[in-house]
Coordinates of C-alpha atoms in Angstrom, one line a residue:
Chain A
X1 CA 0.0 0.0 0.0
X2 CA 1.7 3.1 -1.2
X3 CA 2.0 5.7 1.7
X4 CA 2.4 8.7 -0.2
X5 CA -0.2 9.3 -3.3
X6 CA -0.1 11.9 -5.8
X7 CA -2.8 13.5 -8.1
X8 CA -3.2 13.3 -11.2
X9 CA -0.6 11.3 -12.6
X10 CA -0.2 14.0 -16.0
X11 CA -1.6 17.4 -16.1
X12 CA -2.0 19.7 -19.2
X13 CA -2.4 23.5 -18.8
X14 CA -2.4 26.3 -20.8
X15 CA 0.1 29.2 -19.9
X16 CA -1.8 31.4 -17.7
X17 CA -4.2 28.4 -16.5
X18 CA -3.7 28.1 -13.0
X19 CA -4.7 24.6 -11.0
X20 CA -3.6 22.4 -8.2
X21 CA -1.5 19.0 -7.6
X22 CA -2.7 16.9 -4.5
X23 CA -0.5 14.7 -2.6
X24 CA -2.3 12.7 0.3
X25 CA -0.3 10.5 2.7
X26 CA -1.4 7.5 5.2
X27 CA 1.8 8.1 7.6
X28 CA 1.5 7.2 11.6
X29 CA 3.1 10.3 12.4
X30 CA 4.1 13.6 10.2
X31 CA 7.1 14.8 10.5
X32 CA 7.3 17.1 7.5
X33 CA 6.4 16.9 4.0
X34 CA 8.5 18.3 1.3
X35 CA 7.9 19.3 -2.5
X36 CA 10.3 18.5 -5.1
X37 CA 10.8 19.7 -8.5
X38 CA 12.7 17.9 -11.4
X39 CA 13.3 18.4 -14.5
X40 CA 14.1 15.6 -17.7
X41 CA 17.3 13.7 -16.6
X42 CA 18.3 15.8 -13.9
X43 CA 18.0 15.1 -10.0
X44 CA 15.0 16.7 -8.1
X45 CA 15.3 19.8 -6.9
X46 CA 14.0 20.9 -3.3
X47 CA 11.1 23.6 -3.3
X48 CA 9.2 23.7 -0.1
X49 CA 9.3 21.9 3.6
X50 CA 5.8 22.0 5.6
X51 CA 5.7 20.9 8.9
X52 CA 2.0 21.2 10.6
X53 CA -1.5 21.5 9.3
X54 CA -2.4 25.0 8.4
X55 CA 1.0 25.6 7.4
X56 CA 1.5 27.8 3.8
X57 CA 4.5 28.1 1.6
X58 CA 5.4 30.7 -1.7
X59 CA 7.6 30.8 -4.3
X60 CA 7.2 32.3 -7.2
X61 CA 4.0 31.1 -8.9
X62 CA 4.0 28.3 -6.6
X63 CA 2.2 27.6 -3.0
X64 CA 2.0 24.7 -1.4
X65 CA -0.8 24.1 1.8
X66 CA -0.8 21.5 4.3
X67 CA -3.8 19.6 6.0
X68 CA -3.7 16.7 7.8
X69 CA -4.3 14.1 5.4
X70 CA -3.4 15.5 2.2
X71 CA -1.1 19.0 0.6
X72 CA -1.1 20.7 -2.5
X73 CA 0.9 22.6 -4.6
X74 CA -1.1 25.5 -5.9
X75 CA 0.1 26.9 -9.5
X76 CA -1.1 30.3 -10.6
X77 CA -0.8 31.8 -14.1
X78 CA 1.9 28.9 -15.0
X79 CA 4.6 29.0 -17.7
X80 CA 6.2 27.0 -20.1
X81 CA 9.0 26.7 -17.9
X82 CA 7.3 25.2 -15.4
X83 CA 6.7 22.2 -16.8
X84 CA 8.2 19.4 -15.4
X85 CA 7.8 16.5 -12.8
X86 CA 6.7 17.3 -9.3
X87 CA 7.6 15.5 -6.4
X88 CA 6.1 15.1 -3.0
X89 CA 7.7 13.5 -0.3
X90 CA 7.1 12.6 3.8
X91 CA 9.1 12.3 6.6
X92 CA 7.0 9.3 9.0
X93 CA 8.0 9.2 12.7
X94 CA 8.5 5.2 12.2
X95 CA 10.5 5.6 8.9
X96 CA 13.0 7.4 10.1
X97 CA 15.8 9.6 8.4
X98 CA 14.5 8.9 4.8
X99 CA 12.2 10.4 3.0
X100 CA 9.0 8.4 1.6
X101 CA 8.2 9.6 -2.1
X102 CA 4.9 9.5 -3.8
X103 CA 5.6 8.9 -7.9
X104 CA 4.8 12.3 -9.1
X105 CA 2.4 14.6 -11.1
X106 CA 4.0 15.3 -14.6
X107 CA 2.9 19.0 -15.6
X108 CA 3.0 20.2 -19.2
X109 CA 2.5 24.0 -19.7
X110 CA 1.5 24.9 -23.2
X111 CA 1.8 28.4 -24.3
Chain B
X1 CA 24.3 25.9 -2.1
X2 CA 24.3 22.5 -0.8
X3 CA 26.4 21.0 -3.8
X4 CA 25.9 16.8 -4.3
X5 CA 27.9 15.6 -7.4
X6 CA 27.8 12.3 -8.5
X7 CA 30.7 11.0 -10.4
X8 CA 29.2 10.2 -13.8
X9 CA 25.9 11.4 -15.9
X10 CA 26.0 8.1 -17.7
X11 CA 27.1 5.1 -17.4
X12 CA 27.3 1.7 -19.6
X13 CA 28.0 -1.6 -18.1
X14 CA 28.2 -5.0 -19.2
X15 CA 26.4 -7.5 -17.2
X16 CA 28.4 -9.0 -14.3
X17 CA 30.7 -6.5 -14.1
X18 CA 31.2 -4.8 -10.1
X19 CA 29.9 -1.2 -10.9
X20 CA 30.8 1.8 -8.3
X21 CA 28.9 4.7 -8.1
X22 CA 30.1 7.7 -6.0
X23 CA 28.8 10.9 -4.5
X24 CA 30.3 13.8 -2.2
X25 CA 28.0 16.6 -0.4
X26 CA 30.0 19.5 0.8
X27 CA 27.5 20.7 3.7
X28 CA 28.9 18.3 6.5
X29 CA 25.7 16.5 6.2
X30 CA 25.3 13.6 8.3
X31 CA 23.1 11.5 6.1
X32 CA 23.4 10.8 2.8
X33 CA 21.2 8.2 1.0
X34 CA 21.3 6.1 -2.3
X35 CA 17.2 6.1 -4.7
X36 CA 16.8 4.6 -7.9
X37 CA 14.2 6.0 -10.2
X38 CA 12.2 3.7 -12.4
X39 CA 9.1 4.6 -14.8
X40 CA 6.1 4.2 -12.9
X41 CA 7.8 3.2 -10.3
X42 CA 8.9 6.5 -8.7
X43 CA 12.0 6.8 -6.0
X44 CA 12.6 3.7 -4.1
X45 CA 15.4 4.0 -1.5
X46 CA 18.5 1.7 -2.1
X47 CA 20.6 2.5 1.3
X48 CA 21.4 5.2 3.8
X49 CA 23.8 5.8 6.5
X50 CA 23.8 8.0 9.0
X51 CA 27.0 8.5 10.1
X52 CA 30.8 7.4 8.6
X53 CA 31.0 3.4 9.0
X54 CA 27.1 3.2 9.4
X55 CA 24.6 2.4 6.9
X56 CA 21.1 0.9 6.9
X57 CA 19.1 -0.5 4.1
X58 CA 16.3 0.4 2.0
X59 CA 13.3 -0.9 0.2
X60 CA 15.0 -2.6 -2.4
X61 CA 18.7 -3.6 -1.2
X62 CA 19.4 -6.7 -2.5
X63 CA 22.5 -6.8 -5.4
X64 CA 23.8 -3.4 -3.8
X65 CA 25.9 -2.8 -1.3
X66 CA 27.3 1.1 0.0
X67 CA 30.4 2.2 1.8
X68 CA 30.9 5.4 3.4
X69 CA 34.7 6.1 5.0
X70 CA 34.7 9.6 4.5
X71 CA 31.7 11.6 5.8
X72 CA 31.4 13.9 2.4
X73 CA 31.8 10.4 0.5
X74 CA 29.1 7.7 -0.1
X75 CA 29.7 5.2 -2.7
X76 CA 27.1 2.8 -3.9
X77 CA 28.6 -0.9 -5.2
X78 CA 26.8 -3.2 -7.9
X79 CA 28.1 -6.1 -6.8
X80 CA 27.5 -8.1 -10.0
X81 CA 25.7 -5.9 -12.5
X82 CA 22.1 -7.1 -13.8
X83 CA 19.8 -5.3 -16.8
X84 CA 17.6 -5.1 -13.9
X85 CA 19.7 -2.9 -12.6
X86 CA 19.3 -0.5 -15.8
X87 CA 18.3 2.8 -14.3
X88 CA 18.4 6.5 -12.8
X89 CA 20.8 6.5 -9.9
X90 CA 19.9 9.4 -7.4
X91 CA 22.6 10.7 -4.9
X92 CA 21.1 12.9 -1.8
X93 CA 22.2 13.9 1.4
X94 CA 20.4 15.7 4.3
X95 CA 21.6 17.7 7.8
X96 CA 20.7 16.1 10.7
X97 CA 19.7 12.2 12.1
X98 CA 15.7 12.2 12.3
X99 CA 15.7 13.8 9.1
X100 CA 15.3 16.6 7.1
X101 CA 14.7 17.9 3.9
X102 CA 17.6 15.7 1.3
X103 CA 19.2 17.8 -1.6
X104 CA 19.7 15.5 -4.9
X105 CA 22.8 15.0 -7.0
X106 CA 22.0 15.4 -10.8
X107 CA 21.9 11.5 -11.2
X108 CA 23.4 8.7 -12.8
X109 CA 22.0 7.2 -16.1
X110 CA 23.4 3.7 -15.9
X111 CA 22.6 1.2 -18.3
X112 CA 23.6 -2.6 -18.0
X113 CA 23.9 -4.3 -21.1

């Protein structure tokens, strides 16, 4: 049973089309959640760490929320060059030092 | 800037050859970890170790094994390469024990053939 889910698997927008990516988790016990970005054969790259419910981070055209079952990363007006592979990830009191990754939301931004 | 660098962007192998992979981090992190990265398959954690001389495995550990003398250092060994093994090989490291967020190398295309 995968631990860490993400939403839709693909997602085509239109530049200027804004619209959000869900990750939802089943972990015992949060310990942070973290978004990732990454491009075509290249590693991921770190964007956000969220630790509690309620919890809000910004970046550019990016936003990413916190509840306690799920998060999303919120994308407003997107751009071509925002199109990649996003990554969510969870820290679980019981797994340890590692992080637990979901399998990612490819985005495609169309202008 | 964290910085990870993993020796090689690609790499081609013939099957049953020993394979090492290395990576350095230059943020005196203590952990560094070993993912591969398969197709529908996402991230699946190879190894980590948390300290020099310590490691601890993964989800998918068996044909690998890691070494880590140095504490910027952390090699990962293919032991007797498969084509199984064909994939994205993903270098990270993070700060502290308990965990927190892990900053990626840019990878390691290896293909076994």
């Amino acid at each position: 049973e995968d631990q860490v889910t993400q939403s839709p698997e693909a997602l085509r927008l239109q530049e200027g089309e804004s619209s959000s990516l869900n990750c939802s988790y089943t972990v015992s016990g949060l310990r942070g959640l973290f978004w990732y970005r990454q491009d075509p054969g290249k590693g991921p790259e770190f964007l956000f760490t969220l630790y509690s419910a309620g919890e809000e981070k910004e970046k550019e055209r990016l936003k990413a929320t916190l509840t306690k079952k799920e998060s999303f990363l919120h994308i407003t007006a997107p751009k071509p060059e925002d199109s990649a592979t996003y990554l969510c990830a969870v820290l679980d009191n019981q797994a340890g030092t590692a992080l637990i990754f979901g399998k990612g939301t490819t985005l495609s931004v169309s202008s | 800037d964290v910085k990870v660098t993993q020796s090689s962007r690609y790499l081609v192998k013939r099957t049953g050859e020993k394979v090492f992979l290395e990576c350095v981090q230059d943020m005196d992190h203590e952990n560094m970890f070993w993912y591969r990265q398969d197709p529908g398959l996402g991230l699946r954690l190879i190894y980590f170790s948390y300290d020099v001389k310590m490691k601890e495995k993964g989800d998918i550990p068996e044909g690998y094994s890691v070494s880590r003398e140095k504490k910027e250092r952390f090699s990962l060994i293919l032991e007797s390469a498969s084509t199984n093994q064909t994939s994205m090989y993903l270098c990270a490291s993070s700060l502290v024990r308990g965990g927190t967020e892990a900053f990626f190398g840019q990878g390691t295309r290896l293909t076994v053939v």
